[in-house]
Short mmCIF file of C-alpha atoms in Angstrom, two decimals:
data_model
loop_
_atom_site.label_atom_id
_atom_site.label_comp_id
_atom_site.label_asym_id
_atom_site.label_seq_id
_atom_site.Cartn_x
_atom_site.Cartn_y
_atom_site.Cartn_z
CA MET W 1 117.47 18.36 110.02
CA LEU W 2 117.10 21.01 112.74
CA LYS W 3 118.71 18.64 115.26
CA PHE W 4 121.71 18.18 112.92
CA ILE W 5 122.22 21.94 112.51
CA LYS W 6 121.95 22.46 116.27
CA ARG W 7 124.63 19.79 116.89
CA LEU W 8 126.81 21.31 114.17
CA PHE W 9 126.66 24.73 115.85
CA ILE W 10 127.47 23.20 119.23
CA LEU W 11 130.47 21.39 117.74
CA ALA W 12 131.65 24.61 116.01
CA PHE W 13 131.30 26.52 119.30
CA ILE W 14 133.33 23.90 121.18
CA LEU W 15 136.05 23.97 118.50
CA ILE W 16 136.25 27.79 118.58
CA LEU W 17 136.39 27.74 122.38
CA ALA W 18 139.17 25.11 122.32
CA ALA W 19 141.17 27.14 119.74
CA ALA W 20 140.82 30.31 121.86
CA PHE W 21 141.93 28.41 124.98
CA TRP W 22 144.93 26.96 123.13
CA GLY W 23 145.95 30.38 121.80
CA ALA W 24 145.79 31.99 125.24
CA PHE W 25 147.65 29.06 126.79
CA ALA W 26 150.37 29.12 124.09
CA ILE W 27 150.98 32.86 124.55
CA TRP W 28 151.01 32.52 128.34
CA THR W 29 153.50 29.64 128.32
CA GLY W 30 155.78 31.22 125.71
CA LEU W 31 155.09 29.07 122.67
CA TYR W 32 153.64 32.01 120.76
CA SER W 33 154.37 35.74 120.74
CA VAL W 34 152.29 38.78 119.75
CA TYR W 35 153.98 40.90 117.05
CA SER W 36 152.38 44.25 116.14
CA TYR W 37 153.01 46.44 113.10
CA PRO W 38 151.65 49.98 113.62
CA PRO W 39 149.80 51.72 110.78
CA SER W 40 152.38 52.85 108.21
CA PHE W 41 152.98 53.09 104.47
CA GLN W 42 153.85 49.39 104.28
CA HIS W 43 151.01 48.24 106.59
CA LYS W 44 148.07 50.54 105.80
CA GLY W 45 145.85 49.87 108.82
CA GLY W 46 148.48 48.12 110.90
CA THR W 47 148.39 44.45 111.79
CA THR W 48 148.92 42.20 114.77
CA LEU W 49 150.39 38.75 114.26
CA ILE W 50 150.51 35.68 116.45
CA VAL W 51 153.90 34.09 115.73
CA THR W 52 155.90 31.18 117.08
CA ARG W 53 158.27 32.57 119.67
CA ASP W 54 162.00 32.55 118.98
CA GLN W 55 164.65 32.09 121.67
CA GLY W 56 164.94 35.28 123.75
CA GLU W 57 161.97 36.99 122.10
CA PRO W 58 159.57 38.89 124.39
CA MET W 59 155.87 38.07 124.68
CA PHE W 60 154.90 41.37 122.99
CA ASN W 61 157.11 42.55 120.14
CA SER W 62 157.13 45.12 117.32
CA PRO W 63 159.63 46.58 114.85
CA ASP W 64 159.82 49.76 116.98
CA ARG W 65 160.77 47.91 120.17
CA LYS W 66 164.09 48.94 121.66
CA THR W 67 166.11 45.88 122.62
CA PRO W 68 167.97 46.08 125.92
CA PRO W 69 171.77 46.06 125.70
CA VAL W 70 173.26 42.59 125.70
CA LYS W 71 175.53 41.83 128.64
CA LYS W 72 178.81 40.30 127.63
CA SER W 73 179.24 37.02 129.41
CA GLU W 74 182.57 35.93 130.72
CA VAL W 75 184.52 34.11 128.06
CA LYS W 76 186.23 30.99 129.33
CA VAL W 77 188.92 29.54 127.14
CA GLY W 78 189.64 25.83 127.18
CA GLY W 79 186.66 24.30 128.92
CA LEU W 80 183.20 22.88 128.47
CA THR W 81 180.17 25.09 128.79
CA PHE W 82 176.65 23.84 129.21
CA GLY W 83 173.98 25.99 127.70
CA THR W 84 171.69 26.36 124.77
CA VAL W 85 173.06 27.06 121.34
CA LYS W 86 171.55 30.16 119.72
CA LYS W 87 169.57 29.33 116.61
CA PRO W 88 169.36 31.82 113.73
CA VAL W 89 166.26 34.00 113.92
CA GLN W 90 163.62 33.10 111.35
CA PRO W 91 161.73 35.87 109.52
CA ILE W 92 158.30 36.86 110.84
CA LYS W 93 156.61 35.68 107.62
CA ASP W 94 157.80 32.12 108.21
CA ARG W 95 156.70 32.08 111.87
CA THR W 96 153.20 33.60 111.46
CA ILE W 97 150.39 31.50 112.90
CA LEU W 98 147.49 33.98 112.75
CA GLU W 99 147.03 37.50 111.37
CA LEU W 100 144.70 39.83 113.27
CA PRO W 101 143.64 43.46 112.81
CA TYR W 102 145.85 46.09 114.47
CA ILE W 103 145.55 46.04 118.27
CA GLU W 104 146.91 49.29 119.69
CA TRP W 105 147.14 47.89 123.23
CA ALA W 106 149.49 45.11 122.09
CA TYR W 107 151.67 47.60 120.20
CA LYS W 108 151.95 49.88 123.25
CA LYS W 109 152.75 46.85 125.41
CA SER W 110 155.63 45.98 123.06
CA LEU W 111 157.15 49.43 123.57
CA GLU W 112 157.34 49.08 127.36
CA PRO W 113 160.89 48.50 128.61
CA GLU W 114 161.74 45.02 129.83
CA PRO W 115 162.25 44.60 133.56
CA PRO W 116 165.92 44.08 134.44
CA SER W 117 166.99 40.46 134.52
CA GLU W 118 168.20 38.99 137.79
CA GLU W 119 171.61 37.60 136.89
#
């Protein structure tokens, strides 16, 4: 019986380690994003969410984040353009993978301005 419990704990440890590795990998590659709500009336203690990342969404995001101004691209009439089609943004509730306690570092990271794009 003791051998079975020991193997069960080892298996649980390996599964937790694999899930942590996957989460870090998914955030690093851009599959997931970190979304932080600071403490407020609506979110008492604040919360940090791991969400699936939408097109154009930064790695760290929050409702207080100031979005950089959008550059107007040149409009070409009468020709083909090759690019991605913008999908409608899904609500955060529908994209939530994991809910964590409030992480102040992630919230502060979301408030940092984005580096200018090289276009």
